[in-house]
Amino acid sequence: MLPRHLRTVGGRCFTPSCNPRPLCMSGNFPWWSGPPRPWSSFFPAPTWHLQDNSRPHHYAAPHRPPLPGGPIFPWFPPPASWLHLSHFNMDAKGEEPFRKRKKEMGEGEEQQYKRKSWTKRPYPPASDLRVPPIHGTPEVVVPASPPTESRAAPAQRRWEDFSRHYPERSSKDKFDFTVMSYNILSQDLLEDNSGLYSHCRRPYLFWNYRLPNILRELQDMNADILCLQEVQEDHYEEQIKPRLEALGYACEYKSRTGTKPDGCAICFKSDKFKLKLVKPVEYFRRNIALLDRDNIGLVLMLQPETKQKDAPMICVANTHLLYNPRRGDIKLTQLAILLAEITRVAQVQDSRFYPIVLCGDFNSVPGSPLHRFIKEGTLHYEGMTIGKVSGQEKYTRGQRILSIPIWPQTLGINQQCVYEAPAKNQKQPGQSSAEETVMKTDGQDTESDKRVASSLRHHFSLSSVYSHYFPDSGMPEVTTCHSRCAVTVDYIFYSASDSNVFRQPGSDAPCDGLQLLGRLSLLTEQDLWSVNGLPNEINSSDHLSLLAKFRLNL
Ligand code: KL2
């Protein structure tokens, strides 16, 4: 966030009074309305390639948030991507920011901002909320009437249809479904980190204003599976879950450990899937100093409801990894725990797995070691500084390097992100003798043992739904945008065709994994600043939702 003295330049305030222009609101609702949803026909024809054209990550984006009224002073606030300064408090207990000052607020506003126990029901239940109409501003009472706004051409999110790349299949031979991943910005975190939202008009930050927007977006997206992060428990129980249940979803929730009031939810259309297994995943371990953070994950096994044929189960995992940009060691260990849990529930035999959809906010940027590890299945980390892992920070000099191995053996997870069998010396599926030796002779490794020991692996073959860069402009896609940064940290990974996915016995399906039929395009940082960043009048989180359509061949 900019220091206060820099925020007022040339007599104008950069942050709170910009003209917010909602995304994609030129008379139409940004997404689509009313079932059935004609996915491919409603949106303009796609201009996308199927390949995942990963490019090296770069940081600066050559544009800046708009100054209201045009620049009259030869100074501009730097773009958010230049301002990714870590909180000085991060290293100690990085997740816990300072409680933010609320003295600037009026009395009534402060009432709204106060965290309350959910048993006290400070907010109206879902049934009292008027979900706003598809067109126009949500019909909720906001504390101050916003000034008149000028609307510019809105940034567009388009549906990109890839289905033409796949042969048509009869309805009995396929199971198509949509998955959304969305960090909805818990009100508690918004208030704790209010400096990140100093560019926003205050009325848009009230939960009573944001909730109907979020519910409307969920409703209009109408995804078959929702993977939500930063879902505050009171809001979930009283408002979000009842609304989603009314829309035909069954909902599972895992709260963060400790005193953190938010968590992750996975909701699925109960007429499309049968719940086979729920696995809440806690990363906190009392006896392991490295794992003292309260992040969590949630894994479900879902059985597609198909009339004609038995479909294999689908493993859906959702997580929100640690934010602290400097603690890549913790992020990698949290990820390893999640991958180990997925292995446990999704493994069919040896290294064959049911199709996996892995969603979440990984607090790591594209091209970072953590991101590459998920996609490539291997990471050699010897000599890597802990701050480099997530790629959130440019300068990592002076930081300590990752220890080898990253996590202690007492965690019971090997370097292949698989839980070790309780019996000592028992080989894990796919574990080589060299790795086994390294685990046993820790401290006296040979050079080649050391190389194996300083490499992580996992057994899944995962692709990312998004490409992370726009092919024509080379501009980075952005999934989160606030005063301090505009980057991709949210992903939907999936077991792509040709991966090591379980094939139904006797199946003549041309491929074993999931086929990506389409996705809702993301935006650039520039697009988002043209609507005053996030959250804004219409988009009520500091993240964009991610939406993908998959096909499972039966
Ligand atoms: O970046 V996030 O926002 O993926 O949307 O994930 C974390 C951050 C979330 C959960 O911990 O809270 C936000 N500075 C900025 N943002 C922070 C900080 C911080 N010190 N701590 C938590 N968050």
Short mmCIF file of C-alpha atoms in Angstrom, two decimals, residues 8 29 38 48 81 96 130 170 234 236-237 327 330 348 424 507 532:
data_model
loop_
_atom_site.label_atom_id
_atom_site.label_comp_id
_atom_site.label_asym_id
_atom_site.label_seq_id
_atom_site.Cartn_x
_atom_site.Cartn_y
_atom_site.Cartn_z
CA THR A 8 -2.52 12.67 -1.93
CA PHE A 29 -24.88 -8.99 -16.91
CA PRO A 38 -25.94 -22.07 -23.98
CA TRP A 48 -7.60 -19.62 -28.08
CA SER A 81 2.98 -5.18 -9.38
CA GLU A 96 -1.09 -12.74 11.06
CA ARG A 130 -32.98 -9.86 -2.13
CA SER A 170 -23.14 -39.43 -27.81
CA ASP A 234 -20.60 -17.60 10.02
CA TYR A 236 -21.15 -19.92 5.23
CA GLU A 237 -23.53 -21.39 7.81
CA ARG A 327 7.80 -19.12 3.55
CA ILE A 330 5.83 -24.12 4.49
CA VAL A 348 -6.77 -46.98 -7.88
CA LYS A 424 9.83 -49.12 8.49
CA SER A 507 -13.85 -48.91 -21.74
CA ASN A 532 -10.92 0.43 -10.33
#
